[in-house]
mmCIF file of C-alpha atoms in Angstrom:
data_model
loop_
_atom_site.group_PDB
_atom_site.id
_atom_site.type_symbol
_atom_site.label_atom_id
_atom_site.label_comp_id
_atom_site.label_asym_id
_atom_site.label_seq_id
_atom_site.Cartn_x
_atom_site.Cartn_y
_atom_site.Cartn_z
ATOM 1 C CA UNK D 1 -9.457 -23.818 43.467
ATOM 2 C CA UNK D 2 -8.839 -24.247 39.685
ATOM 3 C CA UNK D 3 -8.163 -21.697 37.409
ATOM 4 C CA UNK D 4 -8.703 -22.387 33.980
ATOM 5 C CA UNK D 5 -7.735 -19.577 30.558
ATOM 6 C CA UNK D 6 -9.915 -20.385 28.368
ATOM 7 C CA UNK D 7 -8.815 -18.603 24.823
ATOM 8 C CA UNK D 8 -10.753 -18.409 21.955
ATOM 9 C CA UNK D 9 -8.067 -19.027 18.324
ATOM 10 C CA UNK D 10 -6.427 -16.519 16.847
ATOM 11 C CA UNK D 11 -7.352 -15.375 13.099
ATOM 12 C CA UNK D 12 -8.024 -18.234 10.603
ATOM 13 C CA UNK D 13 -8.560 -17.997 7.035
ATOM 14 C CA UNK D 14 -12.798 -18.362 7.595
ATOM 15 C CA UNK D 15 -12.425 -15.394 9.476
ATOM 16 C CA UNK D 16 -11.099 -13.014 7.445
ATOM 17 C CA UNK D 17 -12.542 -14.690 4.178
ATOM 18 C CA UNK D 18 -15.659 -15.159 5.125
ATOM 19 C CA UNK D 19 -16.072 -18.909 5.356
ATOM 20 C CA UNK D 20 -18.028 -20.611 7.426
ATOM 21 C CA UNK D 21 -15.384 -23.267 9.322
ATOM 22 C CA UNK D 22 -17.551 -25.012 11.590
ATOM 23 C CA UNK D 23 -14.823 -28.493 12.187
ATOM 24 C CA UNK D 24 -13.303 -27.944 9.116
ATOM 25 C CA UNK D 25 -9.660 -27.054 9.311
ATOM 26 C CA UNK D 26 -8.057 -23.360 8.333
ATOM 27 C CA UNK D 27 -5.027 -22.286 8.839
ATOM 28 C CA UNK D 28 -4.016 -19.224 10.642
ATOM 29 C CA UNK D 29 -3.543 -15.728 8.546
ATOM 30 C CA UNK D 30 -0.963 -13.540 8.749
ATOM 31 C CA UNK D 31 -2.425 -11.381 11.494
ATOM 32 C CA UNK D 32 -3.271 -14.862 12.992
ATOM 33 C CA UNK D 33 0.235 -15.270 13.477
ATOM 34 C CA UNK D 34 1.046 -12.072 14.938
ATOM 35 C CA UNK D 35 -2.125 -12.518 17.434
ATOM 36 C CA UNK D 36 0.077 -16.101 18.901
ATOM 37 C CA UNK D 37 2.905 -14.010 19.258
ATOM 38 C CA UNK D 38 0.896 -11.453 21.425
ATOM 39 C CA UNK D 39 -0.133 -14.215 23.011
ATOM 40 C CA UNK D 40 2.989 -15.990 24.199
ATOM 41 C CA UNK D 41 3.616 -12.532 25.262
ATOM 42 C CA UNK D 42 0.991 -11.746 27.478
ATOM 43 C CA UNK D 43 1.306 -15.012 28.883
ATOM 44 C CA UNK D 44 5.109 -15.047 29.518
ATOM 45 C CA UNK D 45 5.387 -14.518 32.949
ATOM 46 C CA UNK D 46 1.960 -16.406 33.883
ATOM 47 C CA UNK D 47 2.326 -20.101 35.654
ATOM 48 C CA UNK D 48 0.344 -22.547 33.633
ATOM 49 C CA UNK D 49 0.472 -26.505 34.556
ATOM 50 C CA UNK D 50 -1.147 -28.037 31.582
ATOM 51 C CA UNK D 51 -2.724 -26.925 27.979
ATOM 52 C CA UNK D 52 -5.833 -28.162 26.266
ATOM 53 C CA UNK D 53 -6.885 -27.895 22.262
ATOM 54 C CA UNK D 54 -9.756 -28.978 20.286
ATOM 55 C CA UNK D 55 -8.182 -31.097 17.883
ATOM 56 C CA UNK D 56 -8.534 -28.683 15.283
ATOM 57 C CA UNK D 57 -5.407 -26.835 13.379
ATOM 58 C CA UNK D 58 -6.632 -23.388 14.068
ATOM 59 C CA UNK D 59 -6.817 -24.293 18.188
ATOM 60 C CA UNK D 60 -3.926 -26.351 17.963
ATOM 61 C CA UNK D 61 -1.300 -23.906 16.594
ATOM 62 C CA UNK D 62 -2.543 -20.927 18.467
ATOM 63 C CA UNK D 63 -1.906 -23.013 21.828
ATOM 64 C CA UNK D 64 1.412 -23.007 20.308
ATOM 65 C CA UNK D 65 2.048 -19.652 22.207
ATOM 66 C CA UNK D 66 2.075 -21.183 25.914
ATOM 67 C CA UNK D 67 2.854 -24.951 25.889
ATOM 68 C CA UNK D 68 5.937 -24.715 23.538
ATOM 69 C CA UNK D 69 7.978 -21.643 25.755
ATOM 70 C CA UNK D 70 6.759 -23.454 28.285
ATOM 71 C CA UNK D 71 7.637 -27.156 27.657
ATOM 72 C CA UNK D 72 4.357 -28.325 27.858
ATOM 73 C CA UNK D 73 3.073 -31.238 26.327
ATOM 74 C CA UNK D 74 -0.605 -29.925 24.227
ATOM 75 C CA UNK D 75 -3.510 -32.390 25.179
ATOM 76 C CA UNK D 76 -6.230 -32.760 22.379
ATOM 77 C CA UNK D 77 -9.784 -32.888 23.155
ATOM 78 C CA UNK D 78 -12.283 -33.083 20.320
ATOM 79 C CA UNK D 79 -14.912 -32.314 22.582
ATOM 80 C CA UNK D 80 -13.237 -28.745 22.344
ATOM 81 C CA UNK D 81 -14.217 -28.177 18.824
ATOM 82 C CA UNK D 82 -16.695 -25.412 17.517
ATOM 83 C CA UNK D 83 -20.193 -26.090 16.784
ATOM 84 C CA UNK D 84 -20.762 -28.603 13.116
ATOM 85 C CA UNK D 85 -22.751 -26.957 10.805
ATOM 86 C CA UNK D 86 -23.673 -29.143 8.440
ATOM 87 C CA UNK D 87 -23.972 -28.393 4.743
ATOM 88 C CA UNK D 88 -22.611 -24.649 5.937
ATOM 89 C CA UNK D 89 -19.061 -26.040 6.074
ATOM 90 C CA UNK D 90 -16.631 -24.100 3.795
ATOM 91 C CA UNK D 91 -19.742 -21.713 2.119
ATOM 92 C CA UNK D 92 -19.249 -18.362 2.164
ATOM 93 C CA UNK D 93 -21.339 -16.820 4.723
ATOM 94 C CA UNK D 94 -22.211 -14.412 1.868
ATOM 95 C CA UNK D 95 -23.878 -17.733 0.209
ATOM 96 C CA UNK D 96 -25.683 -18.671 3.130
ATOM 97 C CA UNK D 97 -27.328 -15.750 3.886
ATOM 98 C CA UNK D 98 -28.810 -15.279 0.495
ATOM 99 C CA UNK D 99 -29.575 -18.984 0.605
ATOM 100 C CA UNK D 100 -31.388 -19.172 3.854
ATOM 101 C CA UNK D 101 -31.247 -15.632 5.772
ATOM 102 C CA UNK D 102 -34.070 -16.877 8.735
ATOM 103 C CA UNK D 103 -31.430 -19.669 9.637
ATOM 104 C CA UNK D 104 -28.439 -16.936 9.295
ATOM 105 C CA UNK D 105 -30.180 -14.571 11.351
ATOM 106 C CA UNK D 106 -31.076 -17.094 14.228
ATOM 107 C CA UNK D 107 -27.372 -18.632 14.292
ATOM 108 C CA UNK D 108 -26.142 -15.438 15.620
ATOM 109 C CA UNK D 109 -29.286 -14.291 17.465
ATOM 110 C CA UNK D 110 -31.493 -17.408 18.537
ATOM 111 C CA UNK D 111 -29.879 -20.496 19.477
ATOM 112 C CA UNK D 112 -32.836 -21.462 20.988
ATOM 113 C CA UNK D 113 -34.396 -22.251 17.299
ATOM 114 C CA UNK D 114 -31.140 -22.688 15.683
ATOM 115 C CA UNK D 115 -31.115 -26.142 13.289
ATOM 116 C CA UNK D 116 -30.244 -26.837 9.969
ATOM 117 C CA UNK D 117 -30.246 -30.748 8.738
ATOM 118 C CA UNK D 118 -26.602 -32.632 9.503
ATOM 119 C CA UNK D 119 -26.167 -29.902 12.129
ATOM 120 C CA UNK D 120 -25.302 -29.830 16.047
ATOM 121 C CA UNK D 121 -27.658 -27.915 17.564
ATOM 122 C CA UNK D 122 -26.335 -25.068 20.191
ATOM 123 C CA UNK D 123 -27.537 -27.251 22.993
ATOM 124 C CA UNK D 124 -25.679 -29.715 22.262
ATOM 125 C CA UNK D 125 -22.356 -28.263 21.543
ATOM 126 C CA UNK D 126 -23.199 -26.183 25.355
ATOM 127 C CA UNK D 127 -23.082 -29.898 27.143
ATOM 128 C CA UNK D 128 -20.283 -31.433 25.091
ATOM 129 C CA UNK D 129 -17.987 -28.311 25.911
ATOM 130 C CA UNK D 130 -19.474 -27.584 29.601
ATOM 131 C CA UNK D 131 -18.875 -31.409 30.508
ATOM 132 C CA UNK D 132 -15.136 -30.941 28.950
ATOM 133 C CA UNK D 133 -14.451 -28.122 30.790
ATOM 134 C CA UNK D 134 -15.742 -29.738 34.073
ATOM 135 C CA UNK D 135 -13.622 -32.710 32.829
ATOM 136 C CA UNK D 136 -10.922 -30.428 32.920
ATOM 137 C CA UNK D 137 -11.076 -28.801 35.939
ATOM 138 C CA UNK D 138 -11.754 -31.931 37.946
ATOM 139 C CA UNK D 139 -8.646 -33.530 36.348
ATOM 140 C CA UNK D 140 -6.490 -30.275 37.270
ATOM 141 C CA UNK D 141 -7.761 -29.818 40.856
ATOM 142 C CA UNK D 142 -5.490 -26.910 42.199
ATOM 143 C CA UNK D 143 -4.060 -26.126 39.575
ATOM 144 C CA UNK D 144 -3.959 -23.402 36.548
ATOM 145 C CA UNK D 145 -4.713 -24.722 33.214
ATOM 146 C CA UNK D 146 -4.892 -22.728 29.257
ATOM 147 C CA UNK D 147 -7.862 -24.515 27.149
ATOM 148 C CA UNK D 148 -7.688 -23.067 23.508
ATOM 149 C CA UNK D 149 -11.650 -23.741 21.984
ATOM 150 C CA UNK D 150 -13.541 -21.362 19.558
ATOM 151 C CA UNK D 151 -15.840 -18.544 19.361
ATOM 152 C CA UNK D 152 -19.167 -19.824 18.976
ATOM 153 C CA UNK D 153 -18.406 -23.027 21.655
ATOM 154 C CA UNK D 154 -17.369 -20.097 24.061
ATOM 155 C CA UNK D 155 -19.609 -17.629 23.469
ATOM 156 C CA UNK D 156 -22.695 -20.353 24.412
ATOM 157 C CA UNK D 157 -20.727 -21.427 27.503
ATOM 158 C CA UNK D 158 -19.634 -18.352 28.820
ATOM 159 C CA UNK D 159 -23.102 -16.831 28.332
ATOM 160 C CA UNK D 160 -24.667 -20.603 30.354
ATOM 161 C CA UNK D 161 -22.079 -19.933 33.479
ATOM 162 C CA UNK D 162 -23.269 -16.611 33.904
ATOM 163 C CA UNK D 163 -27.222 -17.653 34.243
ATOM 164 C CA UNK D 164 -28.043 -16.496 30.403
ATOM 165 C CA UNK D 165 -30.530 -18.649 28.337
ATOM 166 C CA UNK D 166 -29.943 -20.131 25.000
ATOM 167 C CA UNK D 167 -32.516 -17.426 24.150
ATOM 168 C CA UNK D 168 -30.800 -15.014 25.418
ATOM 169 C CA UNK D 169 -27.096 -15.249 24.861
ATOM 170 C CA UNK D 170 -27.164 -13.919 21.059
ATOM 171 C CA UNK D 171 -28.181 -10.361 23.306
ATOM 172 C CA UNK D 172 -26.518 -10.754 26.434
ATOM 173 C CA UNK D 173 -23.156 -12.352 25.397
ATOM 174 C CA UNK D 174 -20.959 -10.977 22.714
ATOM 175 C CA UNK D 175 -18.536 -13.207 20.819
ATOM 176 C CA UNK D 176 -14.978 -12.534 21.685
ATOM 177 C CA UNK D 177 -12.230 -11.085 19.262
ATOM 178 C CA UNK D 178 -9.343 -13.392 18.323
ATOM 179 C CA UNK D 179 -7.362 -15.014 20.894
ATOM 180 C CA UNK D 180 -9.233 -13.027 23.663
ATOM 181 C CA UNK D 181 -9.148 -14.618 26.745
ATOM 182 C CA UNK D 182 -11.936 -15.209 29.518
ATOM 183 C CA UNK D 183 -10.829 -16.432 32.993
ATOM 184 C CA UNK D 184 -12.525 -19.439 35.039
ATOM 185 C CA UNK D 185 -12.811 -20.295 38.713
ATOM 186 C CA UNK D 186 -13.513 -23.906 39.632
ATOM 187 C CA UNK D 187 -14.033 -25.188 43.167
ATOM 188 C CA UNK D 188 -16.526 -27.525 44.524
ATOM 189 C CA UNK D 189 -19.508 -25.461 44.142
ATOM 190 C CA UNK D 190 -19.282 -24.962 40.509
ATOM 191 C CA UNK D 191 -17.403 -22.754 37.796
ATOM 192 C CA UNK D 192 -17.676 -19.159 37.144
ATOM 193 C CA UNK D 193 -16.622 -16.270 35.027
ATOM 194 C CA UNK D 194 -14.389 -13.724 36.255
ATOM 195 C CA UNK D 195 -13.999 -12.052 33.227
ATOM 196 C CA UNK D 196 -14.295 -12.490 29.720
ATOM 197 C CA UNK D 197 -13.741 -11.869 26.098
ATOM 198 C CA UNK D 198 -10.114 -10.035 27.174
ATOM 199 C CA UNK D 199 -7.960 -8.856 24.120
ATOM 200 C CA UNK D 200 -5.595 -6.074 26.203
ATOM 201 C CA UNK D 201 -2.842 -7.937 24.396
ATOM 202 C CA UNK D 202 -3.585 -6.707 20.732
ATOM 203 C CA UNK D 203 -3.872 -3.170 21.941
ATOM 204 C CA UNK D 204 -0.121 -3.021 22.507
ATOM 205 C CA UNK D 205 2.419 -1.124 20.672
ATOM 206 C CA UNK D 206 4.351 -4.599 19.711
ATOM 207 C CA UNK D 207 1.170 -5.772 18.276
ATOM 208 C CA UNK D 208 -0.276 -2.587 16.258
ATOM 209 C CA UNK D 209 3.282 -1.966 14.644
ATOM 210 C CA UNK D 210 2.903 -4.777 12.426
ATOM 211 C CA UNK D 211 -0.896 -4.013 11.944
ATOM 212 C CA UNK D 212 -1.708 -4.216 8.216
ATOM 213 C CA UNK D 213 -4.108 -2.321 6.546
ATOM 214 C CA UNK D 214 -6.753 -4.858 5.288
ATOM 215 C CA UNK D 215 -10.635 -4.214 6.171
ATOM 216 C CA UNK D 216 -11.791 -6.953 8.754
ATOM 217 C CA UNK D 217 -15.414 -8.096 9.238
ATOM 218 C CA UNK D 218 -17.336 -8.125 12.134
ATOM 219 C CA UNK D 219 -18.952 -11.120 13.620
ATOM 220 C CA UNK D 220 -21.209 -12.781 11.045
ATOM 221 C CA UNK D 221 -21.127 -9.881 8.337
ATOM 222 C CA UNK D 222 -21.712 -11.888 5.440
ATOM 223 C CA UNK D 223 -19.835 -10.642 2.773
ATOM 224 C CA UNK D 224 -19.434 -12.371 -0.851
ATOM 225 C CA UNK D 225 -20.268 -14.945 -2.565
ATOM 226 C CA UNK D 226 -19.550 -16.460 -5.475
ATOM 227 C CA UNK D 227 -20.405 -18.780 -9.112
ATOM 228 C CA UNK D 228 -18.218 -19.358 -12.114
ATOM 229 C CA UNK D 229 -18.185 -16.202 -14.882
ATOM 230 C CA UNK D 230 -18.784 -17.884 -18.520
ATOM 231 C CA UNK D 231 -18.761 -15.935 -21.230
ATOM 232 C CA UNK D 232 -19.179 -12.344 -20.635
ATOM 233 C CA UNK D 233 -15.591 -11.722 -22.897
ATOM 234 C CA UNK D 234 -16.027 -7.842 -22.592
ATOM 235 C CA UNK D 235 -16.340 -7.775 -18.876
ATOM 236 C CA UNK D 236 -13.273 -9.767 -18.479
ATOM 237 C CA UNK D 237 -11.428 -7.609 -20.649
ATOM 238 C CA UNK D 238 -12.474 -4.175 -19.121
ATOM 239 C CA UNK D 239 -11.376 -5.813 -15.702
ATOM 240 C CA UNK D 240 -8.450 -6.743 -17.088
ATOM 241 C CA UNK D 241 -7.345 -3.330 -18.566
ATOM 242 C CA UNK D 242 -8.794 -1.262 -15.338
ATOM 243 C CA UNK D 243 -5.927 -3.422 -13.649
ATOM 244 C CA UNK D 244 -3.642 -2.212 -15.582
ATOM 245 C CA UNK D 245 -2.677 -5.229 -18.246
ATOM 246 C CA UNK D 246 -2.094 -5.117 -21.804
ATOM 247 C CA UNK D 247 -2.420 -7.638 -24.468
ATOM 248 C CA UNK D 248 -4.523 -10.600 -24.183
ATOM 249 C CA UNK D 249 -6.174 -11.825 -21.348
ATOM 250 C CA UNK D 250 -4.130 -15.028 -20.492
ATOM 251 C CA UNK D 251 -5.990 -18.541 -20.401
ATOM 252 C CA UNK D 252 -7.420 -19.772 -17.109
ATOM 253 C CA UNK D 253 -9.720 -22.853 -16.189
ATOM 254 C CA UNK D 254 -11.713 -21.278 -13.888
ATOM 255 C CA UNK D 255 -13.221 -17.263 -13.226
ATOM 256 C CA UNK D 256 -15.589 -16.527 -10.461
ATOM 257 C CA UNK D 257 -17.050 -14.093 -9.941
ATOM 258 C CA UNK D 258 -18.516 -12.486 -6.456
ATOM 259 C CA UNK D 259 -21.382 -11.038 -5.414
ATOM 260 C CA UNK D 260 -22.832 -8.925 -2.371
ATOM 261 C CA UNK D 261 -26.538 -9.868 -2.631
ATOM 262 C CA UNK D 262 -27.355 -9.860 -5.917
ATOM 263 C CA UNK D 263 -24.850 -6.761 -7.369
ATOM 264 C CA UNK D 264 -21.685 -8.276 -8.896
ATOM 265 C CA UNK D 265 -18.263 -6.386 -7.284
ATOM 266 C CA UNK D 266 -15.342 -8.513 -8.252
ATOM 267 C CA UNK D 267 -13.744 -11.038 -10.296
ATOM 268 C CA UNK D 268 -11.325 -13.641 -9.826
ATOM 269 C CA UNK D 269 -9.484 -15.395 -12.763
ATOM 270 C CA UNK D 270 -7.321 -18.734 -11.343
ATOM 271 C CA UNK D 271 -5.524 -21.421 -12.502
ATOM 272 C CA UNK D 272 -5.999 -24.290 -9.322
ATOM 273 C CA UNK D 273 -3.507 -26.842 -10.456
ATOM 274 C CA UNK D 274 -0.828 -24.378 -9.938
ATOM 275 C CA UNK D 275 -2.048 -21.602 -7.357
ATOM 276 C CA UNK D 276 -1.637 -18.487 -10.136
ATOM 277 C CA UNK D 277 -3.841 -15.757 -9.675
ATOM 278 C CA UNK D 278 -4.221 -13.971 -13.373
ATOM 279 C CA UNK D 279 -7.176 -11.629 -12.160
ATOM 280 C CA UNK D 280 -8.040 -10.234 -8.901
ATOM 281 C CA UNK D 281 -10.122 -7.369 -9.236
ATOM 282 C CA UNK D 282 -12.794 -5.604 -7.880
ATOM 283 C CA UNK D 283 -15.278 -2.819 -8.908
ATOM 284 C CA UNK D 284 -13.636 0.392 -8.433
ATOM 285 C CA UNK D 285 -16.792 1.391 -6.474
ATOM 286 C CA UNK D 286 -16.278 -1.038 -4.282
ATOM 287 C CA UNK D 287 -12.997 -1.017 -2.986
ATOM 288 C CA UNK D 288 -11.680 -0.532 0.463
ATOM 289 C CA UNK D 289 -14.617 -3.041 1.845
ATOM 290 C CA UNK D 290 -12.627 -5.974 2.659
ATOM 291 C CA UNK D 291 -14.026 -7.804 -0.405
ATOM 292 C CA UNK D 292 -10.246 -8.208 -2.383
ATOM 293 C CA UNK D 293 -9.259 -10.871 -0.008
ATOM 294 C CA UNK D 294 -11.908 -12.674 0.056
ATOM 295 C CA UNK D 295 -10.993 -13.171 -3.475
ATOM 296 C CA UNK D 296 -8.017 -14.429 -2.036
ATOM 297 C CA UNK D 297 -9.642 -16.762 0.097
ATOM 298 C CA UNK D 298 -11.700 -18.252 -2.821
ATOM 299 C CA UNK D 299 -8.143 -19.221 -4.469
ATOM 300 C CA UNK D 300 -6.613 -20.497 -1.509
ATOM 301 C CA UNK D 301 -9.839 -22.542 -1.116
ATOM 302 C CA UNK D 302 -9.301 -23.900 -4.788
ATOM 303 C CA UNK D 303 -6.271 -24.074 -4.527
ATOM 304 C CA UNK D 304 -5.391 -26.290 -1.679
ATOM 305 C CA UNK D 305 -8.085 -28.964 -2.974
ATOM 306 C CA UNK D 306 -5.693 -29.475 -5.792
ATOM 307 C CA UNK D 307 -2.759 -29.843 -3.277
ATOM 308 C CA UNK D 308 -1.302 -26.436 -3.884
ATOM 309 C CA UNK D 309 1.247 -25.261 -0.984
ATOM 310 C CA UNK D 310 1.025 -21.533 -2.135
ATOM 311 C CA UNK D 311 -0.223 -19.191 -4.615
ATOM 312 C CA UNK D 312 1.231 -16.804 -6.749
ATOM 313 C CA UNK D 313 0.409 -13.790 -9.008
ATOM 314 C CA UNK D 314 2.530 -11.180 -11.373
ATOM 315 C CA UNK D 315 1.075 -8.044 -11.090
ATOM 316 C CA UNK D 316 1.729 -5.091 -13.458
ATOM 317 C CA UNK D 317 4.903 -3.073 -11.995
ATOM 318 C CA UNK D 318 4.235 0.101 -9.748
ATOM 319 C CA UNK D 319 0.440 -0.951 -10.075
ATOM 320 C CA UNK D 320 -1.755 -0.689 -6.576
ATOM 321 C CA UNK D 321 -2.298 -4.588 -7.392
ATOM 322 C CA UNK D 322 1.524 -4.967 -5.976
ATOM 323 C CA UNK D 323 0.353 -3.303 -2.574
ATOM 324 C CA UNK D 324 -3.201 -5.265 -2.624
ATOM 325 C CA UNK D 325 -1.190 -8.449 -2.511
ATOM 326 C CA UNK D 326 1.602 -7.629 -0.218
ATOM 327 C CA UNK D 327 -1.510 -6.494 2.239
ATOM 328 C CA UNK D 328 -2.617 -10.219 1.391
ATOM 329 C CA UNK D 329 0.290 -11.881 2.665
ATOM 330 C CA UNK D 330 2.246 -12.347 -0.434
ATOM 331 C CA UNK D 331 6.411 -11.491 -0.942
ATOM 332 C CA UNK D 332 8.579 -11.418 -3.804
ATOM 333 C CA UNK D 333 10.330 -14.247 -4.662
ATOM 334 C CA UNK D 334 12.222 -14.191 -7.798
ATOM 335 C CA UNK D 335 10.739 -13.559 -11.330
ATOM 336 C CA UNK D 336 8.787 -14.624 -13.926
ATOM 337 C CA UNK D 337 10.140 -15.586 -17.144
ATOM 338 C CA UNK D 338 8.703 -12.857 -18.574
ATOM 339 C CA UNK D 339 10.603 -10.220 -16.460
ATOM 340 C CA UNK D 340 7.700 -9.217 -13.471
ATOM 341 C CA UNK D 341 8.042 -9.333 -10.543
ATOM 342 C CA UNK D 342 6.666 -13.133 -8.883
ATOM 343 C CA UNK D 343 4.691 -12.007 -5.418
ATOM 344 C CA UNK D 344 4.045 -15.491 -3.551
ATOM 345 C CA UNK D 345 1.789 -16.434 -0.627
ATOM 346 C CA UNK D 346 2.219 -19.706 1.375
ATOM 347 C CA UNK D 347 -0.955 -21.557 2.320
ATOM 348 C CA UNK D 348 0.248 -25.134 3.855
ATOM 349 C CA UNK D 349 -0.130 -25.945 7.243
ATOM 350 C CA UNK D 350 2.931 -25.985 9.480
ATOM 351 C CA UNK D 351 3.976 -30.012 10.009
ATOM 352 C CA UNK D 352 4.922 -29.326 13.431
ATOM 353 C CA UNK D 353 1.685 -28.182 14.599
#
């Protein structure tokens, strides 16, 4: 009998910003992070004889938790990537649902009718990862294996072991937090689920110490999206004093602004070539809703298309900006020349990985 882990990635930057990632590659958040070290945890003391990773950075450095204790070597299979979806790649999923809602609601509900042009379809990604896993299992005959994939990819497998139709599995099979893991039996008359979706690991006191407190979405909540601000001089400026600035509103090459539906809630004023955030801020109204770090995500977005390695931002002293980006993953380092405090956030990918 094989047994095979198969774990979906921890947090990644389309998950908590609200991207759609499809094959692109994300790096890990901060709470990303802290899920692989849960991981390794949980998995200490458990025998595992080889580790598999789609080929993607996400996969690939939350496997980090078991084959490097463990002195494994990681074995890449692109066949273990999430599903391609097409023009959706790096949107906001607040963008494509005002775009095309029918085709946002079936992705999550119908993957029966699921298709958009450039796409995979859901069947397709089923076979490619079904015939990987058998792959897998044949090649590890007796043994116990860890295969890191991703949440959609599992999701339509887990819900096809168990006898549930592509029809079916957006109602009958849930989509698994972060790094939860389902376990799989293989012998010669097929594989099947013992149990799934498993996430006992982030409910431990090592893991909810460090616990920050952003607002996470669920599954495909859409959230934000966004289009450059021009103009509009005396909404920058009221944004600008509500966060607490004096003085004029420094030069930037690029403001965007973000929407849920068609109501605007925030604005963010950036400067790409060099990662500095000038203006993250969102309607007082709307605070508290996990829509601040998306704004985050748009600049790390921007950002790391001009080759940026981090961002940066100098918020007002004692303002609740400071706290906003420490929640976001930012740390002082240093000062500016004009005497505030620099807060910076690293957003490269680790080389190693």
């Amino acid at each position: 009998m094989t047994t095979i882990y198969l774990i979906r990635h921890a947090e990644a930057e389309g998950n908590l910003y609200r991207i759609a990632q499809g094959q692109h590659d994300s790096n890990l958040t901060d709470r990303g992070w802290r899920q692989v070290k849960a991981l390794a945890r949980r998995f200490a003391e458990t025998h595992i004889d080889a580790v598999y990773a789609s080929d993607l950075y996400r996969t690939r450095a939350t496997a980090s938790a078991i084959y490097k204790p463990k002195g494994l070597p990681l074995q890449l299979r692109r066949d273990l990537r999430e599903i391609y979806v097409g023009d959706w790649e790096q949107r906001t999923w607040g963008d494509i649902a005002r775009r095309t809602p029918e085709a946002m609601a079936a992705f999550g509900s119908r993957m029966d009718i699921w298709s958009i042009p450039g796409a995979e379809t859901p069947a397709a990604v089923l076979n490619r990862l079904r015939t990987a896993i058998e792959d897998i299992a044949e090649e590890n005959c007796g043994k116990t294996v860890a295969v890191f994939s991703h949440g959609y990819a599992i999701r339509l497998l887990l819900a096809n072991l168990q006898g549930i139709s592509l029809r079916d599995t957006g109602a009958k099979s849930p989509t698994g937090d972060n790094t939860a893991v389902s376990l799989l039996e293989g012998d010669k008359a097929g594989l099947r689920v013992i149990y799934q979706n498993d996430n006992s690991h982030l409910k431990t006191p090592e893991f909810l110490v460090e616990e920050k407190p952003i607002r996470r979405a669920f599954a495909l909540e859409p959230g934000l999206w966004f289009q450059p601000l021009e103009g509009q001089e005396a909404r920058l400026s009221a944004a600008w004093a509500e966060a607490g600035e004096s003085g004029p509103l420094p030069l930037a090459p690029l403001t965007l602004e973000g929407f849920l539906k068609e109501e605007p809630v925030g604005l963010l004023r950036f400067i790409p070539e060099t990662g500095r955030i000038v203006l993250a801020h969102i309607r007082s109204d709307c605070r508290k809703r996990g829509f601040g770090v998306q704004l985050i995500g748009q600049a790390v977005q921007y950002a790391r298309s001009q080759g940026q390695e981090s961002l940066s931002a100098a918020p007002p002293p004692s303002s609740p900006a400071r706290h906003f980006f420490l929640d976001c993953g930012f740390f002082p380092q240093g000062q500016t020349p004009e005497g505030r405090e620099l807060l910076v956030k690293h957003i490269g990918f680790d080389p190693e990985i």
